[in-house]
mmCIF file of C-alpha atoms in Angstrom:
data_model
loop_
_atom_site.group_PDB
_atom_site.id
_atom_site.type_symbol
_atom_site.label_atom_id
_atom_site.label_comp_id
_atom_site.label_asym_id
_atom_site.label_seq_id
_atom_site.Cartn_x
_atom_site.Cartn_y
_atom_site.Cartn_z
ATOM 1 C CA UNK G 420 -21.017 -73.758 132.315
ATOM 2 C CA UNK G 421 -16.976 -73.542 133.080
ATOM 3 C CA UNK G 422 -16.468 -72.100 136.133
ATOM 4 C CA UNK G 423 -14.413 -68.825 136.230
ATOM 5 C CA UNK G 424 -12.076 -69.167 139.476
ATOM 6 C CA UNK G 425 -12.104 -64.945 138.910
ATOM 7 C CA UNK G 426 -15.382 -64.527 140.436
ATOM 8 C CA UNK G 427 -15.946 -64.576 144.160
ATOM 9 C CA UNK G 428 -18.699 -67.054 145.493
ATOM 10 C CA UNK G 429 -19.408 -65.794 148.878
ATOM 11 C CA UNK G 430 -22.874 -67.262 148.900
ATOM 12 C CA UNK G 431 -24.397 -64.238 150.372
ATOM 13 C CA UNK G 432 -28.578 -65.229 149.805
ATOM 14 C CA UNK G 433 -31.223 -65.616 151.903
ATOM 15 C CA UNK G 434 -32.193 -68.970 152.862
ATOM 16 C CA UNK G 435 -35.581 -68.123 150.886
ATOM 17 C CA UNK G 436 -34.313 -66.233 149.222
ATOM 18 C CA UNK G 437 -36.222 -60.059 141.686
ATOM 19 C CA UNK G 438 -41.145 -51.091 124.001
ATOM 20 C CA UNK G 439 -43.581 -48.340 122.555
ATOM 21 C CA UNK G 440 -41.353 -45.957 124.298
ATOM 22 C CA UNK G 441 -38.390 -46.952 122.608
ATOM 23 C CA UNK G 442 -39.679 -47.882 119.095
ATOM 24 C CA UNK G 443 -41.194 -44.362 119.053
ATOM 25 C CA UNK G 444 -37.695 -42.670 120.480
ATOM 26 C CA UNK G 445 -35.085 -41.216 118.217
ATOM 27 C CA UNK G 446 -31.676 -39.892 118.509
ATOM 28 C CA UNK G 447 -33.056 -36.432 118.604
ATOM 29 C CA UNK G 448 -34.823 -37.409 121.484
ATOM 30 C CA UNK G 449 -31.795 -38.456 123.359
ATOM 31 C CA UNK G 450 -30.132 -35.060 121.828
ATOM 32 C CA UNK G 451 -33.456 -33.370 123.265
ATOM 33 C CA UNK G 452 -33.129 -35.065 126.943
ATOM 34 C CA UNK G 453 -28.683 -34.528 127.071
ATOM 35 C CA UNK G 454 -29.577 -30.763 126.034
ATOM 36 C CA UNK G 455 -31.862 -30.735 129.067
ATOM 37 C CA UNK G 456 -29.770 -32.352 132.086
ATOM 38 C CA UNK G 457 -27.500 -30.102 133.362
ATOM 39 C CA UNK G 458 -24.487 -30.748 135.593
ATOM 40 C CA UNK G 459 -26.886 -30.103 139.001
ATOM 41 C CA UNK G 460 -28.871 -33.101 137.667
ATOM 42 C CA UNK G 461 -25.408 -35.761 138.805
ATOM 43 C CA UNK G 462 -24.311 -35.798 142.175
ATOM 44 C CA UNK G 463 -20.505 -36.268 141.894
ATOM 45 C CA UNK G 464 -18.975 -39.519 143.372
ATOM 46 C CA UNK G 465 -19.328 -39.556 146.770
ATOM 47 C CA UNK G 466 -21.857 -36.417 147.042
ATOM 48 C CA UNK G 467 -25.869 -36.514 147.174
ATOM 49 C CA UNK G 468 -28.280 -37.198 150.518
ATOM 50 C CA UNK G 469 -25.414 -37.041 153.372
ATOM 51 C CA UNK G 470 -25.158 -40.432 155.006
ATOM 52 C CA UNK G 471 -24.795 -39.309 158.369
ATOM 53 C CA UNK G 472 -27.177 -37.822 160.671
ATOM 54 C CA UNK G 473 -30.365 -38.948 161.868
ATOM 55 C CA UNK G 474 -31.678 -40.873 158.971
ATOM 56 C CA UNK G 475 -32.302 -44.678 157.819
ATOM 57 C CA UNK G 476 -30.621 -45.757 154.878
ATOM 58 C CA UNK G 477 -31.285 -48.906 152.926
ATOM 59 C CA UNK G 478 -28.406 -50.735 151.709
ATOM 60 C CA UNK G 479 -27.914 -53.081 148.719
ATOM 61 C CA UNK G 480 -25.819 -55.917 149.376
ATOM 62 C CA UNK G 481 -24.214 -58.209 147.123
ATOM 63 C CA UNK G 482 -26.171 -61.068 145.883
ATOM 64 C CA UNK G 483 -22.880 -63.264 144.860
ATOM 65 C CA UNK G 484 -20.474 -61.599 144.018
ATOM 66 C CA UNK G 485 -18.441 -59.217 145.862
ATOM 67 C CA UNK G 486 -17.292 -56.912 143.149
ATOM 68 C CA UNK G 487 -21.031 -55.709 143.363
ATOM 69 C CA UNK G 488 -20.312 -53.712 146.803
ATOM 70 C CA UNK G 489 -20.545 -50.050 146.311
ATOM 71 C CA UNK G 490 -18.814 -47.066 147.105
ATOM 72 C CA UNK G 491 -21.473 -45.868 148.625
ATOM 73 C CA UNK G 492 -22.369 -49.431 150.341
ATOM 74 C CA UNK G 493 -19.086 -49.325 152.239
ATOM 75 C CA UNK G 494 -19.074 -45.610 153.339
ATOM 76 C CA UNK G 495 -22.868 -46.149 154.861
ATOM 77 C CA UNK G 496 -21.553 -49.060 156.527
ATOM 78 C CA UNK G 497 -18.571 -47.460 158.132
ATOM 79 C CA UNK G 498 -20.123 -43.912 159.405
ATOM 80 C CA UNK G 499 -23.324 -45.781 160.628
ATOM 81 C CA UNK G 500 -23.889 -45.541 164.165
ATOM 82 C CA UNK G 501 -26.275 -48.312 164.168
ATOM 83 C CA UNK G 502 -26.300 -51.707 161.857
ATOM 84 C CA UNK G 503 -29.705 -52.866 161.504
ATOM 85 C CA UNK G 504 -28.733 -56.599 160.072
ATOM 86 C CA UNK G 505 -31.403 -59.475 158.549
ATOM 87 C CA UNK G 506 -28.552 -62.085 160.298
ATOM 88 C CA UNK G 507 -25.541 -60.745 162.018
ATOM 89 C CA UNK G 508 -23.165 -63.424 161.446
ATOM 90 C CA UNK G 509 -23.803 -63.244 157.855
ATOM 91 C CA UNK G 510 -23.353 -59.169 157.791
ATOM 92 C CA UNK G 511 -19.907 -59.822 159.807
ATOM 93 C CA UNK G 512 -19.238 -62.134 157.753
ATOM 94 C CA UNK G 513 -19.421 -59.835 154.486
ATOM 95 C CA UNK G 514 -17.762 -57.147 156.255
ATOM 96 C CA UNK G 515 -14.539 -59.096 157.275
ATOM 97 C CA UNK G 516 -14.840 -59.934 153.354
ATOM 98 C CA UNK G 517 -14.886 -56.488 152.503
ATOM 99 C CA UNK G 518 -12.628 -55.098 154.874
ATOM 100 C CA UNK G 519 -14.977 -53.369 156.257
ATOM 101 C CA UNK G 520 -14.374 -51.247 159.381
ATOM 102 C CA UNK G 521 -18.249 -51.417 160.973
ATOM 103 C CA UNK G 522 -20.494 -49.866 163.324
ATOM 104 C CA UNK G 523 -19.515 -50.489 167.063
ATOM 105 C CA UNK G 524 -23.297 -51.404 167.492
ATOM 106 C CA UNK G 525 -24.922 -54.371 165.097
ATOM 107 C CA UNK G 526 -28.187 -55.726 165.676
ATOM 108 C CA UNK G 527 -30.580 -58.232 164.128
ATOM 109 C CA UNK G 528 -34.149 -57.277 162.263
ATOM 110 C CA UNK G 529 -35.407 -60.049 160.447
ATOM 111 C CA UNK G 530 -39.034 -61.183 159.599
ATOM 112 C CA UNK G 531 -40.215 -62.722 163.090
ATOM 113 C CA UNK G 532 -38.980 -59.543 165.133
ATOM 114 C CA UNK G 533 -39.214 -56.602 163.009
ATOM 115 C CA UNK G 534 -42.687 -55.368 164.201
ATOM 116 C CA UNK G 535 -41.235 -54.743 167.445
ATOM 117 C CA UNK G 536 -37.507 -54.010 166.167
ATOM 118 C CA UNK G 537 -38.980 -51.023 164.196
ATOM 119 C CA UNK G 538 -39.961 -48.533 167.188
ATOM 120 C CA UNK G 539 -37.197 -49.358 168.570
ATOM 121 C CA UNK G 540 -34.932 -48.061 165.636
ATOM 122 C CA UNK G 541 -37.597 -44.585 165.299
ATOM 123 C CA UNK G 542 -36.285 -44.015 168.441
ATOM 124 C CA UNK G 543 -33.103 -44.042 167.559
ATOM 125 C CA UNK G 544 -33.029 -42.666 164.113
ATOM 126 C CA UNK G 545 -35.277 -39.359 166.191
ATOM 127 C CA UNK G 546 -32.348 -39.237 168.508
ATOM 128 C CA UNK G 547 -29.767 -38.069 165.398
ATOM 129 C CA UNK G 548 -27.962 -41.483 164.949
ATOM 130 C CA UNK G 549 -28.095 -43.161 161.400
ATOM 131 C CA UNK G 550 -29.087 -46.641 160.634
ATOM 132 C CA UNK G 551 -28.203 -48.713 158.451
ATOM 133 C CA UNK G 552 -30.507 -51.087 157.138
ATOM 134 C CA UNK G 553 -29.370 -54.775 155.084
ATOM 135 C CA UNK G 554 -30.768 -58.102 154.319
ATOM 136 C CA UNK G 555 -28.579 -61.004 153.522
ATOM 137 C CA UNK G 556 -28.481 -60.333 149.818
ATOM 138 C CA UNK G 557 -29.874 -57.294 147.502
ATOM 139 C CA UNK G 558 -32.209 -54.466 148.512
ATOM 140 C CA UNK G 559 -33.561 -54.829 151.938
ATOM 141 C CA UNK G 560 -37.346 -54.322 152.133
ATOM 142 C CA UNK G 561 -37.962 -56.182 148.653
ATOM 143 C CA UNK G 562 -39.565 -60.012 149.653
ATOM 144 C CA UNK G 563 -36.643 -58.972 152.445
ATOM 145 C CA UNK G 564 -37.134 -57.381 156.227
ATOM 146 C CA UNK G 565 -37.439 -53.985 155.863
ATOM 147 C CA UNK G 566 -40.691 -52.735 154.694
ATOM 148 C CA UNK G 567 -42.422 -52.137 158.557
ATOM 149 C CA UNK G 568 -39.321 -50.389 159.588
ATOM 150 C CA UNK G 569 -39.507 -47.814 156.538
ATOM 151 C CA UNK G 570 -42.856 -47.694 157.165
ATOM 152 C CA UNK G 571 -42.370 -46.589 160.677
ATOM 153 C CA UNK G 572 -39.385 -44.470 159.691
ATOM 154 C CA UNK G 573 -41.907 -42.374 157.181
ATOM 155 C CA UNK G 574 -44.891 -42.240 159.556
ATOM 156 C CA UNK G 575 -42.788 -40.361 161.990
ATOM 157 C CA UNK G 576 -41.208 -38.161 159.371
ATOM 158 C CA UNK G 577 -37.516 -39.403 159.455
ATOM 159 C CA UNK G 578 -35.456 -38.936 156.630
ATOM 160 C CA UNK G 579 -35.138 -42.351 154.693
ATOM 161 C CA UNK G 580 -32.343 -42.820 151.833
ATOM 162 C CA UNK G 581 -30.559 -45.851 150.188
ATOM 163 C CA UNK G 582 -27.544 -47.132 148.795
ATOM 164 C CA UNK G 583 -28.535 -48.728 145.349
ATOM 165 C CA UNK G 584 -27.751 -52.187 145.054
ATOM 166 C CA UNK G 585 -28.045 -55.302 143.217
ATOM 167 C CA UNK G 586 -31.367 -56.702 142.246
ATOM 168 C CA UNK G 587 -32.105 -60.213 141.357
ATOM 169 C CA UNK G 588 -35.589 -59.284 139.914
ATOM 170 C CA UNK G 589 -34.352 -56.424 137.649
ATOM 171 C CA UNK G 590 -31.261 -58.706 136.444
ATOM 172 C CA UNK G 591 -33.030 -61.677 135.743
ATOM 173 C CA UNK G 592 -35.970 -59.577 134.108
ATOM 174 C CA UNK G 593 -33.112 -57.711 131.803
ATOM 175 C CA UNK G 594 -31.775 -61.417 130.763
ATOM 176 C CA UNK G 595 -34.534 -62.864 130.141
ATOM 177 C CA UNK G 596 -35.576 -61.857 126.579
ATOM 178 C CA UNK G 597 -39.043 -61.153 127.998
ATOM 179 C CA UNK G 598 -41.127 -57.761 127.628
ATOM 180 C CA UNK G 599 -39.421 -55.428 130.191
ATOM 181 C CA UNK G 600 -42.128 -52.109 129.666
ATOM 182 C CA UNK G 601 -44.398 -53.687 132.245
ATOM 183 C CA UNK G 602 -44.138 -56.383 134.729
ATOM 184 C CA UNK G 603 -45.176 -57.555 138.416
ATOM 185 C CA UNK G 604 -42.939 -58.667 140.990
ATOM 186 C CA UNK G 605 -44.792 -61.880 142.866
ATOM 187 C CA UNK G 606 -42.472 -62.760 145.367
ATOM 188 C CA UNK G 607 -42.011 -66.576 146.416
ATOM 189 C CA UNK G 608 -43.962 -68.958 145.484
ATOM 190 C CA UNK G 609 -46.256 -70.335 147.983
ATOM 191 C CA UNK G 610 -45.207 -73.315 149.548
ATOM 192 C CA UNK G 611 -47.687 -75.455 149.040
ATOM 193 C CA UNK G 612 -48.865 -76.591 145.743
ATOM 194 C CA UNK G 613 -52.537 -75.662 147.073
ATOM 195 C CA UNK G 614 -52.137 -72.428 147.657
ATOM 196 C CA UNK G 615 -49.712 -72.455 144.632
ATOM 197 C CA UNK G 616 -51.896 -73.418 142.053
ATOM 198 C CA UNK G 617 -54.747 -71.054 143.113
ATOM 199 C CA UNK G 618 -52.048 -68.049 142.998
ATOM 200 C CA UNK G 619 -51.320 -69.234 139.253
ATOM 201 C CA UNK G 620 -54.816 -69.220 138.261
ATOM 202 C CA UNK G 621 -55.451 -66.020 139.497
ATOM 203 C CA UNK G 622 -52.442 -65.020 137.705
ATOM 204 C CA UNK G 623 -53.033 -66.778 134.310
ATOM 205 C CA UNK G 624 -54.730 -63.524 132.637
ATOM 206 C CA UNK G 625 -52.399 -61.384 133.634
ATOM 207 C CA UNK G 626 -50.803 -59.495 130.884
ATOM 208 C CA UNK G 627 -47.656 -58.204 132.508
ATOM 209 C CA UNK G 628 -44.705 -60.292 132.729
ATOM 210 C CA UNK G 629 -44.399 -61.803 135.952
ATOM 211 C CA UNK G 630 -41.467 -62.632 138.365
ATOM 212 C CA UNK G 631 -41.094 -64.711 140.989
ATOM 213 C CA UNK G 632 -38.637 -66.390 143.540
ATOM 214 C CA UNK G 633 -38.425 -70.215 144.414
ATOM 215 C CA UNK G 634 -36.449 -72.605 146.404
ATOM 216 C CA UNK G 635 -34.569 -75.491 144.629
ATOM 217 C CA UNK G 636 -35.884 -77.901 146.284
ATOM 218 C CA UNK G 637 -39.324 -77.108 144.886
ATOM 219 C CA UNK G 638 -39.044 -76.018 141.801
ATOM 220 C CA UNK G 639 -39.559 -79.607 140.045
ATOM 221 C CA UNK G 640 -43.258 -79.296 141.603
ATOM 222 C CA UNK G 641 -43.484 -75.494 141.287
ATOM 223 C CA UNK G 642 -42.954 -76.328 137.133
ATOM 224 C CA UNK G 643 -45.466 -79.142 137.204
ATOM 225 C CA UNK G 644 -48.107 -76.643 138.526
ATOM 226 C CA UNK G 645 -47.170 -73.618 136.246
ATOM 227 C CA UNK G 646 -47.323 -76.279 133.022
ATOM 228 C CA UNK G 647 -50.889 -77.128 134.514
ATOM 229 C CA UNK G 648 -52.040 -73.702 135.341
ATOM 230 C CA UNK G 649 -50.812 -71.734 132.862
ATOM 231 C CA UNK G 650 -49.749 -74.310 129.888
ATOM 232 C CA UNK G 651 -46.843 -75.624 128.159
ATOM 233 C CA UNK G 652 -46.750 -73.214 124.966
ATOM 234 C CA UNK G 653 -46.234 -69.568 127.641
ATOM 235 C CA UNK G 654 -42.606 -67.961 127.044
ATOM 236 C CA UNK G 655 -40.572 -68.344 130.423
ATOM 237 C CA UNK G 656 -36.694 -68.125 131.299
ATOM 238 C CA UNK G 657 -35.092 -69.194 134.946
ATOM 239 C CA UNK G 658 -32.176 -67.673 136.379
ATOM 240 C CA UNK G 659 -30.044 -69.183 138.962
ATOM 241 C CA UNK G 660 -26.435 -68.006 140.624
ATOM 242 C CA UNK G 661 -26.771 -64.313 139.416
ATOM 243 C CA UNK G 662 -23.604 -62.672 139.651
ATOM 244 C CA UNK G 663 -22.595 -65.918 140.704
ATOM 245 C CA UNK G 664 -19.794 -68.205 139.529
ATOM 246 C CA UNK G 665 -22.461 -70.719 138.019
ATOM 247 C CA UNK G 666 -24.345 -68.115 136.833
ATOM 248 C CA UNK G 667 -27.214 -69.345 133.940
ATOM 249 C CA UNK G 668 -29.901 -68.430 132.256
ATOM 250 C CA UNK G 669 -32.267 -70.901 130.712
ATOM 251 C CA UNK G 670 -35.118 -69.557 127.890
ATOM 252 C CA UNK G 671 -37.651 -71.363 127.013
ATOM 253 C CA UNK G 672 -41.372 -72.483 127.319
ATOM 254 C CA UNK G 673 -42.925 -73.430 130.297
ATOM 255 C CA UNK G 674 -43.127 -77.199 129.178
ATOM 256 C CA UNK G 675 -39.527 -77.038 128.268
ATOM 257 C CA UNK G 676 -38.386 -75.698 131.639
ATOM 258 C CA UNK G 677 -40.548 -78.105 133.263
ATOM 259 C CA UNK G 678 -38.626 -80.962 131.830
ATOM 260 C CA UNK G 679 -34.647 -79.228 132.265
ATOM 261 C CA UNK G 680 -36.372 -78.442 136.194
ATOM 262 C CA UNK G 681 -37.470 -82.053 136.389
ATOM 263 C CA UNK G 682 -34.709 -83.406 138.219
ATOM 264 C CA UNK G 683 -34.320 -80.208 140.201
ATOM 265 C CA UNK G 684 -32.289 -77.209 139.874
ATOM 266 C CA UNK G 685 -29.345 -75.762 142.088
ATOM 267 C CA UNK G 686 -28.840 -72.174 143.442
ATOM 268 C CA UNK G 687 -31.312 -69.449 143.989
ATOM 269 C CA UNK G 688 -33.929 -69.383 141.546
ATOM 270 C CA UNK G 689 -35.961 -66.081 140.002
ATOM 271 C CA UNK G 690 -38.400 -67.205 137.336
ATOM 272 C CA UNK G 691 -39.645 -64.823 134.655
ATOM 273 C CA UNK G 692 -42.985 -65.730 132.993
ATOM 274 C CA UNK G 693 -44.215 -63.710 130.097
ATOM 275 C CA UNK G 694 -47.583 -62.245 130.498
ATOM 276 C CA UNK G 695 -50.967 -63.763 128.752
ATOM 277 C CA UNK G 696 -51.596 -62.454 125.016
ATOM 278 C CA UNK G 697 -54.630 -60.770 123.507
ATOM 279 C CA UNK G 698 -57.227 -63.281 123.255
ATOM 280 C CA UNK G 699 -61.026 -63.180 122.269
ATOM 281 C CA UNK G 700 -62.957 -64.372 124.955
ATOM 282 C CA UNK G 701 -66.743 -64.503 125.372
ATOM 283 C CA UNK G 702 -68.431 -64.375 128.386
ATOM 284 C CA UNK G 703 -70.340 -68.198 127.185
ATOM 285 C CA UNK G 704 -66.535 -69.179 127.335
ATOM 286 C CA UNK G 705 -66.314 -69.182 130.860
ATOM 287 C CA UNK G 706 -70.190 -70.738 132.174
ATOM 288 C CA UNK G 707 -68.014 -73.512 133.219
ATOM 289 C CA UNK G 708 -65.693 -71.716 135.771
ATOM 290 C CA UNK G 709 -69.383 -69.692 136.947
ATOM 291 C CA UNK G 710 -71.406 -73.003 137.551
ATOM 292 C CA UNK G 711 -68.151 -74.392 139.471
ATOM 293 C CA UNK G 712 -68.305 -71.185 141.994
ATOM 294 C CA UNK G 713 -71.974 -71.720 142.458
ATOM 295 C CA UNK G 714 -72.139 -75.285 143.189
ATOM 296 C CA UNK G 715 -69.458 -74.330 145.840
ATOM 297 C CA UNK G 716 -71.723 -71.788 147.659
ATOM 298 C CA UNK G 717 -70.724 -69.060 145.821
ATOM 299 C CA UNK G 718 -73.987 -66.165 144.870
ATOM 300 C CA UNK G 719 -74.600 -66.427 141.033
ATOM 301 C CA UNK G 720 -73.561 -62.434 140.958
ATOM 302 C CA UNK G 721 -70.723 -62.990 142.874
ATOM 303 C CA UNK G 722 -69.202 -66.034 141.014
ATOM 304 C CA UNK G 723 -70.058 -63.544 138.057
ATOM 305 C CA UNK G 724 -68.067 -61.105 139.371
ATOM 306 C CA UNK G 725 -65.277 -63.037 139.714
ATOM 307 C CA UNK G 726 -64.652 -64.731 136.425
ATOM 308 C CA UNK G 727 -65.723 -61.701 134.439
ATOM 309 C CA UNK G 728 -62.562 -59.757 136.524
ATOM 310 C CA UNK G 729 -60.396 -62.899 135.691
ATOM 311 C CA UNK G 730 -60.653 -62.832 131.906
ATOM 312 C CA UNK G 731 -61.502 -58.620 131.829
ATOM 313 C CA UNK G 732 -65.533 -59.173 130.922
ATOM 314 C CA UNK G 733 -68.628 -57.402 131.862
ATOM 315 C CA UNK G 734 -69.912 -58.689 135.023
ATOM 316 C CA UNK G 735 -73.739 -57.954 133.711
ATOM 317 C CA UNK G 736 -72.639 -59.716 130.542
ATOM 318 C CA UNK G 737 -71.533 -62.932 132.032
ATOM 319 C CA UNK G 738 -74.446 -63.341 134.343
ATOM 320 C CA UNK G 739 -76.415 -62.905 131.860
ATOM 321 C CA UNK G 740 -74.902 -65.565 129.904
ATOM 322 C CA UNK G 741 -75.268 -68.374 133.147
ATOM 323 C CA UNK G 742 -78.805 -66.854 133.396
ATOM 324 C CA UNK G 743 -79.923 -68.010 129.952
ATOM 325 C CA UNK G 744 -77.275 -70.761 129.603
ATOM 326 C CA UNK G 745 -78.787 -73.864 127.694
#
C-alpha cells in the first residue's frame, strides 16, 4: 500500500493489543421507522447524559489515527475531575497531541491493579467527582482494563456513561466481507499453541463469525494452528493498522492467509473467521472423538456429553452409538 503522509500515525495500541433483517426490509420500512423518530429521539451536538457530576464515563480513544477523537472525547477529558488512564504517559502523550487541556489529577488502572484501583475510584465517583475512564486505544473495558471498575461502579449504583469511540472489532468485522448478523468477539489468542489449539477446537462448530486479536509476532504459528484446527477451505480476512497509515485488509481462506502470514505480519492484528456451515453429522461420526475422552479418564456419559454439545447432537443418541459401536 502507498502511504498517505495525510494520516496521522500516533501509534496509540496496546502492547497486546475488535442479513434476514435486511433482505426482508423495504423502503417503506425505513419510511415506517423516519415517520416514527421524532426530534426527542437525537440529542443535539453537545447535549445528552451531562458529563459532569458524580459519574464514570468510558471513553473511546483513537486506535491510529487522530482524526478519530470526538467531540465528546475531548469535552469528557477536559471537565473530568479524575483521569482514570490504562498508561499515563501514553494518555499525556495523546493529550499534548490533541491539545488537550486535562484533569489536574491522572492516575493509572491497568490489568495488574485494577481490582484494587476500582474501590478506590467508587469512592470517588460517590463523593460527586467524575471519572474518566481510557485504555491506550478504543473502548476501555473491551479485552481492555475496565470491566471490574464498571462493575463496581454499577454494584454501588453510580451513574456510568461513555463517549463512543473507535472499535477495532466492529471495523474489521464491517471490512471483512464476512456475515455481520451474528458474531462472537474471542479476544486474544492464547499464547500458547496448547492452549490455542484446544480454544480452536472448541470453536470449530461454531456458527457465528468469530473475531479475534493477535500479536505479530505470533501470528505465523497462530495461522498454522487455525489451518490445522479448523481447515484450509474456512472464509477468513486479517486486518492490520486500522485507521492507520498502512492500513490493509487481506480476504481470503484460512490456507491462503496462512501462507501471506507465513513470514509474519506487521501492526496490530484482528482476525475475522467466518462461522462453520450447515453440515449433516451423525452421532457414529464422532465415536472417534468419544473413545479418545474415555481412554483419557473421561466417564462414557460424560465424554458423550461433550462431543454431542460440540457438533449440536443428542447426548442419549451418541452414547448410544459408542454403546453399540462395532
Amino acid at each position: 500500500m502507498t502511504e498517505d503522509s495525510s494520516i496521522p500515525n500516533p501509534e496509540f495500541t496496546s502492547d497486546e493489543d475488535p442479513a434476514e433483517t435486511a433482505d426482508h426490509r423495504v423502503d417503506g420500512d425505513l419510511a415506517e421507522a423516519a415517520d416514527h423518530r421524532t426530534d426527542g429521539d437525537l440529542a443535539p451536538a453537545g447535549r445528552g447524559p451531562k458529563l459532569t457530576g458524580g459519574r464514570l464515563i468510558l471513553v473511546g480513544t483513537p486506535i491510529g489515527n487522530l482524526g478519530d477523537a470526538s467531540p465528546r472525547m475531548r469535552e469528557a477529558i477536559e471537565t473530568a475531575d479524575v483521569i482514570a488512564a490504562e498508561d499515563t504517559r501514553r494518555f499525556l502523550s495523546l493529550a499534548q497531541r490533541l491539545d488537550l487541556t486535562h484533569t489536574k489529577r491522572v492516575m493509572s488502572v491497568f490489568d495488574h491493579n485494577e481490582g484494587h484501583r476500582a474501590p478506590e475510584l467508587v469512592d470517588i465517583i460517590a463523593a460527586g467527582e467524575t471519572v474518566v475512564l481510557l485504555s491506550d486505544a478504543g473502548m476501555p473495558a473491551v479485552s481492555d482494563p475496565g470491566y471490574r471498575v464498571v462493575k463496581a461502579c454499577g454494584e454501588a449504583g453510580l451513574p456510568i456513561t461513555s463517549t463512543p469511540g473507535p472499535s477495532a472489532v466492529l471495523m474489521a468485522l464491517a471490512v471483512s466481507g464476512l456475515p455481520s448478523d451474528r458474531f462472537s468477539f474471542e479476544g486474544f489468542l492464547p499464547r500458547k499453541s496448547g492452549q490455542r489449539r484446544t480454544l480452536l477446537t472448541e470453536l470449530k462448530a461454531e456458527k457465528r463469525t468469530m473475531l479475534f486479536f493477535e500479536s505479530p509476532h505470533r501470528i505465523a504459528d497462530a495461522m498454522d494452528d487455525f489451518a490445522e484446527i479448523i481447515g484450509i477451505d474456512r472464509p477468513m480476512a486479517i486486518s492490520r493498522e486500522l485507521t492507520k497509515t498502512f492500513e490493509e485488509t487481506l480476504r481470503g481462506t484460512v490456507g491462503s492467509l496462512r501462507d501471506q502470514a507465513a513470514d509474519g505480519l506487521r501492526g496490530e492484528l484482528t482476525l475475522v473467521l467466518a462461522g462453520a456451515t450447515e453440515v449433516e453429522t451423525a452421532p457414529e461420526d464422532h465415536l472417534g472423538e468419544v473413545s479418545a475422552l474415555v481412554d483419557s479418564g473421561v466417564r462414557a456419559k460424560d465424554a458423550a456429553g461433550q462431543v454431542a454439545k460440540k457438533f449440536g447432537l443428542s447426548k442419549r443418541d451418541v452414547y448410544e452409538a459408542w454403546l453399540h459401536r462395532e
